[in-house]
Short mmCIF file of C-alpha atoms and ligand atoms in Angstrom, two decimals:
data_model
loop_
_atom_site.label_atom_id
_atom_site.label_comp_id
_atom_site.label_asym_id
_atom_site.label_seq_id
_atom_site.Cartn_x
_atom_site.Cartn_y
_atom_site.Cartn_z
CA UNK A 1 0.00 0.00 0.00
CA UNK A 2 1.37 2.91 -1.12
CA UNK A 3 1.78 4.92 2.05
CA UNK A 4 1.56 8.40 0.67
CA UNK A 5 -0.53 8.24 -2.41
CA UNK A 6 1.09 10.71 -5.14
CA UNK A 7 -1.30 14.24 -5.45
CA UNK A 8 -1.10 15.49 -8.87
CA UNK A 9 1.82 18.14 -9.79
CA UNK A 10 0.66 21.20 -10.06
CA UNK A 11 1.33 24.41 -12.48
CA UNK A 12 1.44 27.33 -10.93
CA UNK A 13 -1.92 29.07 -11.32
CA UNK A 14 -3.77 26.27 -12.33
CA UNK A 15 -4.33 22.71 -12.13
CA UNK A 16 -2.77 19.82 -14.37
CA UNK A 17 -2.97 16.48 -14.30
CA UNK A 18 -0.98 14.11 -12.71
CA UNK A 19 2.56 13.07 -14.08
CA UNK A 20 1.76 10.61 -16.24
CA UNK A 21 -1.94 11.83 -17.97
CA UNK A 22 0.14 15.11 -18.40
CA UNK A 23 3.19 12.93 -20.25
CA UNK A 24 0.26 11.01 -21.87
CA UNK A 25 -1.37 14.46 -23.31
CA UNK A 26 2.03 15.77 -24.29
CA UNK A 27 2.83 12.02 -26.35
CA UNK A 28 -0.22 12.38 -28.02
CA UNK A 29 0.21 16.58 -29.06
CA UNK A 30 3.70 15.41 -30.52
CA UNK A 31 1.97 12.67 -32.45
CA UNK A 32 -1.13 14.61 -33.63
CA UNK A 33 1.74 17.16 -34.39
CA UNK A 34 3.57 14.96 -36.75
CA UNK A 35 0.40 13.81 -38.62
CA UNK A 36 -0.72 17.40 -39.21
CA UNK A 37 2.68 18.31 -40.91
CA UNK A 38 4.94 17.76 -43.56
CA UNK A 39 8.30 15.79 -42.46
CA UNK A 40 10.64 18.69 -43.77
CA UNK A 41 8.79 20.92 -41.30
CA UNK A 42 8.46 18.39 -39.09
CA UNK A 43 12.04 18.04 -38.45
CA UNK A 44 13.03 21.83 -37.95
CA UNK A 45 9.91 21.49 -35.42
CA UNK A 46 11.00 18.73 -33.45
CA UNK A 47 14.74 20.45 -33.47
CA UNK A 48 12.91 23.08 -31.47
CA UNK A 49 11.53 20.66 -29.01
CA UNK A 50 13.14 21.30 -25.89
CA UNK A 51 13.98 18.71 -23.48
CA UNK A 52 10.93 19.32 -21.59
CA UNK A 53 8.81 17.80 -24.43
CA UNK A 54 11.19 14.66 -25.07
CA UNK A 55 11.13 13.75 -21.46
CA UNK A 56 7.21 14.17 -21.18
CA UNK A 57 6.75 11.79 -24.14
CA UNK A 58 8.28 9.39 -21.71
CA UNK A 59 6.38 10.59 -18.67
CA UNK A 60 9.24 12.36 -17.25
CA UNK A 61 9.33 15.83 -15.90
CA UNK A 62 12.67 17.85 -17.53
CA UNK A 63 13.41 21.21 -15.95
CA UNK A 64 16.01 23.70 -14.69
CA UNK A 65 17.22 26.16 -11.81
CA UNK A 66 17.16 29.39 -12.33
CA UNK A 67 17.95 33.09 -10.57
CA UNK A 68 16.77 36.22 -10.71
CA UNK A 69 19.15 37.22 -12.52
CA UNK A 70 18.43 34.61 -15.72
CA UNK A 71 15.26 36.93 -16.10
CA UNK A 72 17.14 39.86 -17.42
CA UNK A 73 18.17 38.24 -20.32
CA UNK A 74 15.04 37.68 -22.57
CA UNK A 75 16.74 35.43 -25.27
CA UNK A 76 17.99 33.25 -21.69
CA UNK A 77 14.51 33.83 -20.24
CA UNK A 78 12.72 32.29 -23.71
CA UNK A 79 15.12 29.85 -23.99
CA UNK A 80 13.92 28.45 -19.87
CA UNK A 81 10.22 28.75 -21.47
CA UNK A 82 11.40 26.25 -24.44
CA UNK A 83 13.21 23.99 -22.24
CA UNK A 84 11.73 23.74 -19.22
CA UNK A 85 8.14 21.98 -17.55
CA UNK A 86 9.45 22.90 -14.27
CA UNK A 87 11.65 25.41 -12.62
CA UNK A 88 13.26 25.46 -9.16
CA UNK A 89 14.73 29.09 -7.48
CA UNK A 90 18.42 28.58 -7.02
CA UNK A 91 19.05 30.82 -4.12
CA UNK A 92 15.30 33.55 -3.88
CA UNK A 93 13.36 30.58 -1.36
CA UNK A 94 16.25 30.20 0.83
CA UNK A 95 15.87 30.98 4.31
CA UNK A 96 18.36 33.53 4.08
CA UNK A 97 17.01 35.04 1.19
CA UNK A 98 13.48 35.39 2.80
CA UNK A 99 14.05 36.41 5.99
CA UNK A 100 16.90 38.63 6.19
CA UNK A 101 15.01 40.36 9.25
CA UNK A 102 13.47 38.22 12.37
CA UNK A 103 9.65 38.15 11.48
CA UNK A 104 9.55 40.11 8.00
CA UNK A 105 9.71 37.78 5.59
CA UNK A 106 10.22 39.12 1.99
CA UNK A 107 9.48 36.41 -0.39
CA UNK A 108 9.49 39.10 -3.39
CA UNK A 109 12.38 37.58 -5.75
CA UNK A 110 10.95 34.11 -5.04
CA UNK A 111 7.52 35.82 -6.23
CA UNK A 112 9.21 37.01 -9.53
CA UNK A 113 10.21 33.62 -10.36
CA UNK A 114 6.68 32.06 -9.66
CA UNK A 115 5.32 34.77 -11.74
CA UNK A 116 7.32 33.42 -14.28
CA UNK A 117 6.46 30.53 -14.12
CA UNK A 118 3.09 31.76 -13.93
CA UNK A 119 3.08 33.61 -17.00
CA UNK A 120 5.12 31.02 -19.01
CA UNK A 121 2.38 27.93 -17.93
CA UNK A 122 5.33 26.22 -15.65
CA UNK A 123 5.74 23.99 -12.68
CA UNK A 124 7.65 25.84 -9.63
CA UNK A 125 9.84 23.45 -7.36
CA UNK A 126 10.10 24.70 -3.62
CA UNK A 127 14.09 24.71 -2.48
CA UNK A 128 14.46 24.49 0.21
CA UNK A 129 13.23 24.72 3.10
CA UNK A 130 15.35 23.85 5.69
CA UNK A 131 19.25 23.67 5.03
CA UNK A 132 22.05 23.97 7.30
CA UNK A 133 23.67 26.74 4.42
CA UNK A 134 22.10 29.99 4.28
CA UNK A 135 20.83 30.51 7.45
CA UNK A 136 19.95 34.28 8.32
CA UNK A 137 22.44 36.06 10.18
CA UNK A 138 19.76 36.58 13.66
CA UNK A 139 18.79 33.09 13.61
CA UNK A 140 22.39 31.60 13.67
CA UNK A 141 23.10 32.16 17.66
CA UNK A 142 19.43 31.10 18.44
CA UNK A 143 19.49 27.57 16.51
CA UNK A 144 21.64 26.17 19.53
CA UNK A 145 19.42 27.38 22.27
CA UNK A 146 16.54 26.05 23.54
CA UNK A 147 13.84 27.31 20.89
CA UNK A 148 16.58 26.00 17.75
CA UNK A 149 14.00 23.77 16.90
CA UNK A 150 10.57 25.50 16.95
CA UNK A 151 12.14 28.44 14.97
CA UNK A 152 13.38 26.29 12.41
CA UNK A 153 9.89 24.26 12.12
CA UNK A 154 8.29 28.06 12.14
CA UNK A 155 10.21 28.47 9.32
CA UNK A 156 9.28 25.73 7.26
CA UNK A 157 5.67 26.01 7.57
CA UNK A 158 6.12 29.88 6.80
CA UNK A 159 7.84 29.32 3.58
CA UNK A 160 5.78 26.63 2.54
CA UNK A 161 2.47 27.88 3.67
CA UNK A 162 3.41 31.06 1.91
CA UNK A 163 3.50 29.35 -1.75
CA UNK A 164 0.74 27.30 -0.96
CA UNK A 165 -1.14 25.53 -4.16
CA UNK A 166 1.24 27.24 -6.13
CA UNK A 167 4.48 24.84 -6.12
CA UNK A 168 4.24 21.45 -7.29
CA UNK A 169 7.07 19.84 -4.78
CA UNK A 170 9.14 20.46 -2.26
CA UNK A 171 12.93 20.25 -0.88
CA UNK A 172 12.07 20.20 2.60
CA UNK A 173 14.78 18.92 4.06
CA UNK A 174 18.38 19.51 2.16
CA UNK A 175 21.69 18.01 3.18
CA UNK A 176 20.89 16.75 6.55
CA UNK A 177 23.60 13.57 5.83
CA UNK A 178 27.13 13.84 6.72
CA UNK A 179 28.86 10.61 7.85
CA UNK A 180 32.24 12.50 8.29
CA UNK A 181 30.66 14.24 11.51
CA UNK A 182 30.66 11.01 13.42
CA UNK A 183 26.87 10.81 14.33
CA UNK A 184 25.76 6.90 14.92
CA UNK A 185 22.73 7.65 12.46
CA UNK A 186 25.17 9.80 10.03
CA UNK A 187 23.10 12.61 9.96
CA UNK A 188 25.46 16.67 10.31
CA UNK A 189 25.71 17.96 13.33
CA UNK A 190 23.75 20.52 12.94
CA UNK A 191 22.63 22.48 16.19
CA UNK A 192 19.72 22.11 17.32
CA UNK A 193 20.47 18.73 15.85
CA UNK A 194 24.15 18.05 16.93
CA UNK A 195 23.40 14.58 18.20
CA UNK A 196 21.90 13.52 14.75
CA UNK A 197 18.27 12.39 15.71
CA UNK A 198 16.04 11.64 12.48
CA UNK A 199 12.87 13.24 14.60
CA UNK A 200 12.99 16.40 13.82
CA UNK A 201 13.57 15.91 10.37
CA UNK A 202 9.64 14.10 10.30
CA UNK A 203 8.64 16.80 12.78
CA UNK A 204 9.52 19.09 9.37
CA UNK A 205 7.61 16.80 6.89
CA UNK A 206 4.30 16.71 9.03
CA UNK A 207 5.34 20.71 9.28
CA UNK A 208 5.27 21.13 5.51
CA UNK A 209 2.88 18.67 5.20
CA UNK A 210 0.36 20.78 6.99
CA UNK A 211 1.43 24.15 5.48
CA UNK A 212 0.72 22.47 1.75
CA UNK A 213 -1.07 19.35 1.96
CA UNK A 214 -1.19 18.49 -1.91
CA UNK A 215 2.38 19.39 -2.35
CA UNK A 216 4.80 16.76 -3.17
CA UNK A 217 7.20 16.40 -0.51
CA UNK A 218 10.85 15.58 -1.11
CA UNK A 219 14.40 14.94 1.42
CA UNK A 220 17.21 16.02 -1.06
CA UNK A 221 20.75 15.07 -0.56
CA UNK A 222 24.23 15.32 -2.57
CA UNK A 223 26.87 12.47 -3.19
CA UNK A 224 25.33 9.10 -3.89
CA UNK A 225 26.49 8.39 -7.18
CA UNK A 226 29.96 7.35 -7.66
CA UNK A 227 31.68 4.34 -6.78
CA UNK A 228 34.02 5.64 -3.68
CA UNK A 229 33.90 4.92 0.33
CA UNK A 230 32.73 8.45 1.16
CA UNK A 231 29.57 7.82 -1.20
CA UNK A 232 28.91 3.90 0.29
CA UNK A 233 28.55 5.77 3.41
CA UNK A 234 26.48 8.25 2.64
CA UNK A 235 23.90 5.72 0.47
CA UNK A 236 23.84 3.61 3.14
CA UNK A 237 22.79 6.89 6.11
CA UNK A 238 20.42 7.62 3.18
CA UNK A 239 18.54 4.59 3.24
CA UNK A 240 18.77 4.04 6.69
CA UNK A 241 17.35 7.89 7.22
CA UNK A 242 14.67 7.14 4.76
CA UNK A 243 13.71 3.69 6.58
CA UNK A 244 13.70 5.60 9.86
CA UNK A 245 11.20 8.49 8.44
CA UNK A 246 8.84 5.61 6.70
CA UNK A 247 8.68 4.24 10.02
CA UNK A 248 7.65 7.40 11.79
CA UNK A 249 5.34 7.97 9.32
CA UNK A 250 6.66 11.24 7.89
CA UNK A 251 4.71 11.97 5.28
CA UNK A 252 7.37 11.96 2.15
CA UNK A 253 6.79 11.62 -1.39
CA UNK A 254 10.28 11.81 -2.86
CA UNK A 255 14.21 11.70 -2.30
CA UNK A 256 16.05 14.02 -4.65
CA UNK A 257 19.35 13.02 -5.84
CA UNK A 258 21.12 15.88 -6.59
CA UNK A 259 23.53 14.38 -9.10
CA UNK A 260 26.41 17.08 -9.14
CA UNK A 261 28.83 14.94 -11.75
CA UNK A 262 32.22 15.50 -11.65
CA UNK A 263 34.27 13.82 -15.20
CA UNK A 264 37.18 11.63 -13.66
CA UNK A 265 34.84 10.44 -10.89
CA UNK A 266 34.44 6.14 -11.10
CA UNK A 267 30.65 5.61 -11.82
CA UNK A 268 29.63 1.86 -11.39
CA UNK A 269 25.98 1.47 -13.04
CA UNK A 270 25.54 -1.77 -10.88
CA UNK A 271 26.02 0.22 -7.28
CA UNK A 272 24.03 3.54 -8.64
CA UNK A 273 21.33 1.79 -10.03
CA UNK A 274 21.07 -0.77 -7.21
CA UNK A 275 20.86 2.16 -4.33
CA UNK A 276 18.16 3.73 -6.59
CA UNK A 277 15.90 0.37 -6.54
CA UNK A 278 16.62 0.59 -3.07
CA UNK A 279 15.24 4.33 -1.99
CA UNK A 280 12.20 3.24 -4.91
CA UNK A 281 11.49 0.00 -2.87
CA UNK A 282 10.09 2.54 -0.38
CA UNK A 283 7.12 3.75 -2.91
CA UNK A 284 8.92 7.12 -2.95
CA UNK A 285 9.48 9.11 -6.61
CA UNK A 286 13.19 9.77 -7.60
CA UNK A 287 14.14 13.47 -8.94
CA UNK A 288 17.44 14.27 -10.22
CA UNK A 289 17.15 17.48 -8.74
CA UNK A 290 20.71 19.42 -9.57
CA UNK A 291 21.95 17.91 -12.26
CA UNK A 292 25.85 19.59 -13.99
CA UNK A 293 28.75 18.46 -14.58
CA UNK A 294 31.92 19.34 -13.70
CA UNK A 295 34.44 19.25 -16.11
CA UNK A 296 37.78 20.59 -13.89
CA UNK A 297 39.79 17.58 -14.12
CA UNK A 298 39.66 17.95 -18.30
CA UNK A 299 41.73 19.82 -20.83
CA UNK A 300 40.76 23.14 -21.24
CA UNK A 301 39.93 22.09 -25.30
CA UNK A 302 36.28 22.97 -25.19
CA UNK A 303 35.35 20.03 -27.96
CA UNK A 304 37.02 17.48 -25.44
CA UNK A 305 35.24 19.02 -22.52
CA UNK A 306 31.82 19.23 -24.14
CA UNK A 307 32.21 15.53 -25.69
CA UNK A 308 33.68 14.07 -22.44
CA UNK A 309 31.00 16.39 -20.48
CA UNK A 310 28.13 14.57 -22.62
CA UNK A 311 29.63 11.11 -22.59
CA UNK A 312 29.69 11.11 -18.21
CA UNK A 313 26.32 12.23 -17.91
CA UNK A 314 24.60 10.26 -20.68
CA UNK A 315 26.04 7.42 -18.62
CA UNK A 316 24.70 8.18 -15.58
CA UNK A 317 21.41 9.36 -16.92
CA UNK A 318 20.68 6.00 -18.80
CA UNK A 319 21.24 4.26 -15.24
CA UNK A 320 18.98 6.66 -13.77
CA UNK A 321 16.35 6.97 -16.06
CA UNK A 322 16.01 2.63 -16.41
CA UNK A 323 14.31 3.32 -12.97
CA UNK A 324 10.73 3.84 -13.19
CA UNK A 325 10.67 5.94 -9.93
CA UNK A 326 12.65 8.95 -11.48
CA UNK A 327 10.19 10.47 -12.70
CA UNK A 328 12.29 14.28 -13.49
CA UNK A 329 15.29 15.62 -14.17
CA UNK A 330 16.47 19.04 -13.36
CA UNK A 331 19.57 20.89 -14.54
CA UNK A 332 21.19 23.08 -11.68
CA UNK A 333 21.11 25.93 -14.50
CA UNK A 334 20.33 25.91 -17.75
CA UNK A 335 23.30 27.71 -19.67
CA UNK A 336 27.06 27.98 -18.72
CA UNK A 337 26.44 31.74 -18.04
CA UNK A 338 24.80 31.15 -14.70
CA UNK A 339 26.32 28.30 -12.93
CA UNK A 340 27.56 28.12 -9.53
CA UNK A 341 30.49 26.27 -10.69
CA UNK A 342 31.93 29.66 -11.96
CA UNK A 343 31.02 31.88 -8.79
CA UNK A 344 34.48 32.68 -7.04
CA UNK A 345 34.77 30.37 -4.17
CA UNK A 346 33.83 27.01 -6.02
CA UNK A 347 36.14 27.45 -9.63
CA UNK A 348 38.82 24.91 -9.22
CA UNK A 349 40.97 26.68 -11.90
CA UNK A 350 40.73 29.45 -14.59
CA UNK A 351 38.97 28.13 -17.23
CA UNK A 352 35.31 28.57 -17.23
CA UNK A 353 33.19 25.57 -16.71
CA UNK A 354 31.40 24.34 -18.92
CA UNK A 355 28.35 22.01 -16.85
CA UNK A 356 25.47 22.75 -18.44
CA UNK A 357 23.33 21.87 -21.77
CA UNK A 358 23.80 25.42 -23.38
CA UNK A 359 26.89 27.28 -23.89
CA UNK A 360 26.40 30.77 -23.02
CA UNK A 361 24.97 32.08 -26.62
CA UNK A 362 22.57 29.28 -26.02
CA UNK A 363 23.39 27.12 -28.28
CA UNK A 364 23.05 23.54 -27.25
CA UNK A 365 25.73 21.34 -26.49
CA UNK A 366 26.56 17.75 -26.67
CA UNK A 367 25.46 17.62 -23.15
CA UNK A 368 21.96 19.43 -24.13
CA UNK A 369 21.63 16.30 -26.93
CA UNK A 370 23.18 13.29 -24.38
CA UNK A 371 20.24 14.66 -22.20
CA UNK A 372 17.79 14.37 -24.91
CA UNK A 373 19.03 11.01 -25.99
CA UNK A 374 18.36 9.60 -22.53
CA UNK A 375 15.23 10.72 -22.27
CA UNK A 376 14.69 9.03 -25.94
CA UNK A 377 16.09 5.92 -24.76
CA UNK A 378 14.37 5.64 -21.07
CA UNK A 379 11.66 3.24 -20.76
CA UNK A 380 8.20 5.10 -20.26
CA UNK A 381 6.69 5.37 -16.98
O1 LIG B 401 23.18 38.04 -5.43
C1 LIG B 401 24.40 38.30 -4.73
C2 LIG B 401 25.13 39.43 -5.41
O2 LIG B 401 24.37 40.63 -5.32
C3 LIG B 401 26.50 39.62 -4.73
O3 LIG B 401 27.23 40.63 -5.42
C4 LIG B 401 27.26 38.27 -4.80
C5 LIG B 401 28.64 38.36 -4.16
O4 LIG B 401 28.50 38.19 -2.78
O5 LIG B 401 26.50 37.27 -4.10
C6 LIG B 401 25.26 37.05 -4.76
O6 LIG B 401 24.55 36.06 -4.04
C7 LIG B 401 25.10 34.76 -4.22
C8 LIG B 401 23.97 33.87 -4.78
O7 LIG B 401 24.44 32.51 -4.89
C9 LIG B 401 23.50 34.39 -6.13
O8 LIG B 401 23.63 33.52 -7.14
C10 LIG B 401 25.53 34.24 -2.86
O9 LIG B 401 26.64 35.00 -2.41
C11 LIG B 401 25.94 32.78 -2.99
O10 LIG B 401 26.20 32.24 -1.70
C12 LIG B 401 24.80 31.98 -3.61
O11 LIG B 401 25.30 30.65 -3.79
C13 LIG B 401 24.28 29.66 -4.02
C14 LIG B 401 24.52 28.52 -3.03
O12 LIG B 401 23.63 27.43 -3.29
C15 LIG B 401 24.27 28.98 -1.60
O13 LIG B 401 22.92 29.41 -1.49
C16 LIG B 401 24.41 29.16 -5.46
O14 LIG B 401 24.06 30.19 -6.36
C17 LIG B 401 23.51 27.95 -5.65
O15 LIG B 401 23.70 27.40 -6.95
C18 LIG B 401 23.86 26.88 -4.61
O16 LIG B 401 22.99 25.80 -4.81
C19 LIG B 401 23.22 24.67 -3.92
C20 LIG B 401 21.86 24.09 -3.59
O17 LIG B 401 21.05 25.07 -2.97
C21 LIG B 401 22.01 22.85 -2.71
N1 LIG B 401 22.86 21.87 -3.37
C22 LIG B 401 24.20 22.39 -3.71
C23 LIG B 401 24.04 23.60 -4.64
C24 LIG B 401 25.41 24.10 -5.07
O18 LIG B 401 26.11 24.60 -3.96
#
């Protein structure tokens, strides 16, 4: 019995149905499409399709995160529109973007990307809200003191309630794993939550839970997908985490695997695609939530980087995607002019990375068609 039955993802603005009668209505518009037009046509239309209509043919969701910022540039801005079903807010929902001052919450970037979405008929994704990162400067001496936990549960339900019926899911919980701090259930210390106890990371689902009840509710977490000791550990806290939640009964609908690649990392499809049977055994849906790819460790040839780029993420995709329970993929950006790989303190040398499917005049990149070839290849859901 599937303990949380799956509420249908929602547009902003209005309602659609679920996943797979909207992938079913999209399938059939492509088809109808075809019939209604000559091939030669045909082709320069489908070369427009953006990745948001291949992966709905296969009942997948495709879409991106984007910033403020993205919205300045029209061209960028259209280009989102083409591509995406879905967009998440890289940085505007964040605690510390919302509530710079105790109590005066100022949700008004996060409200120009859900107008946006709005106005361009897509899906909003909620990130996130509870994180360790970006904490507002006044909360940061209270989160070790005795009310730590109420104001971070305050929190939650503010942000959430605040875009309620308007955002489809939900990163309610990011990043709470971190075997390195030496917690039995490898969960961060994290004050209030130094000692690492699972509760109050329910306490926050039945939180957001109650602030949207027809949201879809995800735990999202980096670092599960290569084939290295510091990832075993963290895919096996993950699965213990989620085992511990299902048997409080939080009420969760998905894990999020961020999926930050990095080319030179050892990928073993066996061990990724194993641990992602394992979180689906749970009747949870999979998103790859930030997908890019880091391309540090290459030459600085960009037709090497872009091939080698494509190559490590078509690989992992295909083992993703053979799971029925990923049901979306989202980009952590959509063009290699906005990508946190670039900002300051994360560039690991001077050449500008390249982790995304468009190159910054928007053209699209091998990555843009290994992307589009997975979603070709994945078995409908
Ligand atoms: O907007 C200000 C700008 O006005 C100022 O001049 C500039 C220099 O300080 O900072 C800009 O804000 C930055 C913001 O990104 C804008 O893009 C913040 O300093 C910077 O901390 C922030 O970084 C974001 C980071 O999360 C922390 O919130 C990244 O963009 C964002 O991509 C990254 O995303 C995280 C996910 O939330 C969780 N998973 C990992 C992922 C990558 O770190």
């Amino acid at each position: 019995m599937d303990q949380n039955p799956q509420p249908t993802i929602r547009a902003t603005n209005c309602e659609t149905p679920a996943l797979d009668r909207r992938a079913m209505l999209s399938a059939v518009a492509a088809a109808c499409a075809g019939a209604l037009v000559p091939s030669h046509a045909l082709a320069a239309t489908r070369n427009m399709e953006g990745l948001k209509t291949k992966a709905a043919a296969r009942g997948i969701v495709y879409g991106a995160e984007i910033t403020v910022p993205v919205l300045a540039n029209p061209s960028l801005a259209k280009a989102i529109a083409r591509e995406a079903a879905i967009i998440t807010p890289g940085v505007e929902m964040k605690w510390g973007a919302t509530e710079k001052l105790r109590g005066k919450a100022d949700y008004s970037d996060a409200e120009t990307l859900a107008r946006f979405a709005g106005e361009n008929r897509l899906a909003l994704r909620g990130h996130a809200a509870l994180w360790y990162r970006n904490i507002p400067v006044w909360a940061r001496p209270l989160l070790d003191g005795p009310r730590g936990k109420d104001i971070l549960l305050k929190r939650t339900s503010d942000v959430i309630g605040h875009f309620r019926g308007r955002v489809a899911e939900w990163d309610v919980v990011n990043e709470a794993i971190d075997p390195r701090d030496g917690n039995p259930t490898g969960l961060r210390k994290w004050p209030p939550f130094a000692k690492g106890d699972p509760g109050y990371i329910a306490e926050a689902f039945h939180a957001a839970k109650d602030a949207d009840p027809k949201a879809l509710l995800y735990y999202n977490d980096y670092g599960f997908v290569y084939d290295n000791p510091r990832a075993a550990d963290r895919r096996k806290t993950a699965i213990a985490l989620i085992e511990n939640l299902m048997n409080r009964g939080a009420p969760i609908n998905g894990f999020g695997v961020q999926t930050h690649l990095k080319v030179g990392s050892v990928f073993s499809p066996k061990i990724f695609g194993d641990f992602l049977r394992i979180i689906a055994d749970y009747k949870l849906r999979i998103g790859i939530t930030e997908l890019d790819v880091n391309d540090s460790l290459l030459p600085a040839d960009i037709a090497i980087r872009d091939k080698a780029v494509a190559e490590h993420a078509g690989r992992v995709l295909g083992v993703a995607l053979a799971v029925p329970a990923v049901k979306s993929v989202i980009t952590w950006g959509l063009t290699d002019s906005f990508t946190w790989l670039n900002s300051k303190s994360v560039r690991q040398n001077n050449v500008d990375a390249r982790p995304l499917p468009l190159d910054r005049h928007l053209a699209r990149k091998p990555l843009w068609y290994a992307i589009a070839d997975a979603f070709d290849n994945a078995p409908h859901r």
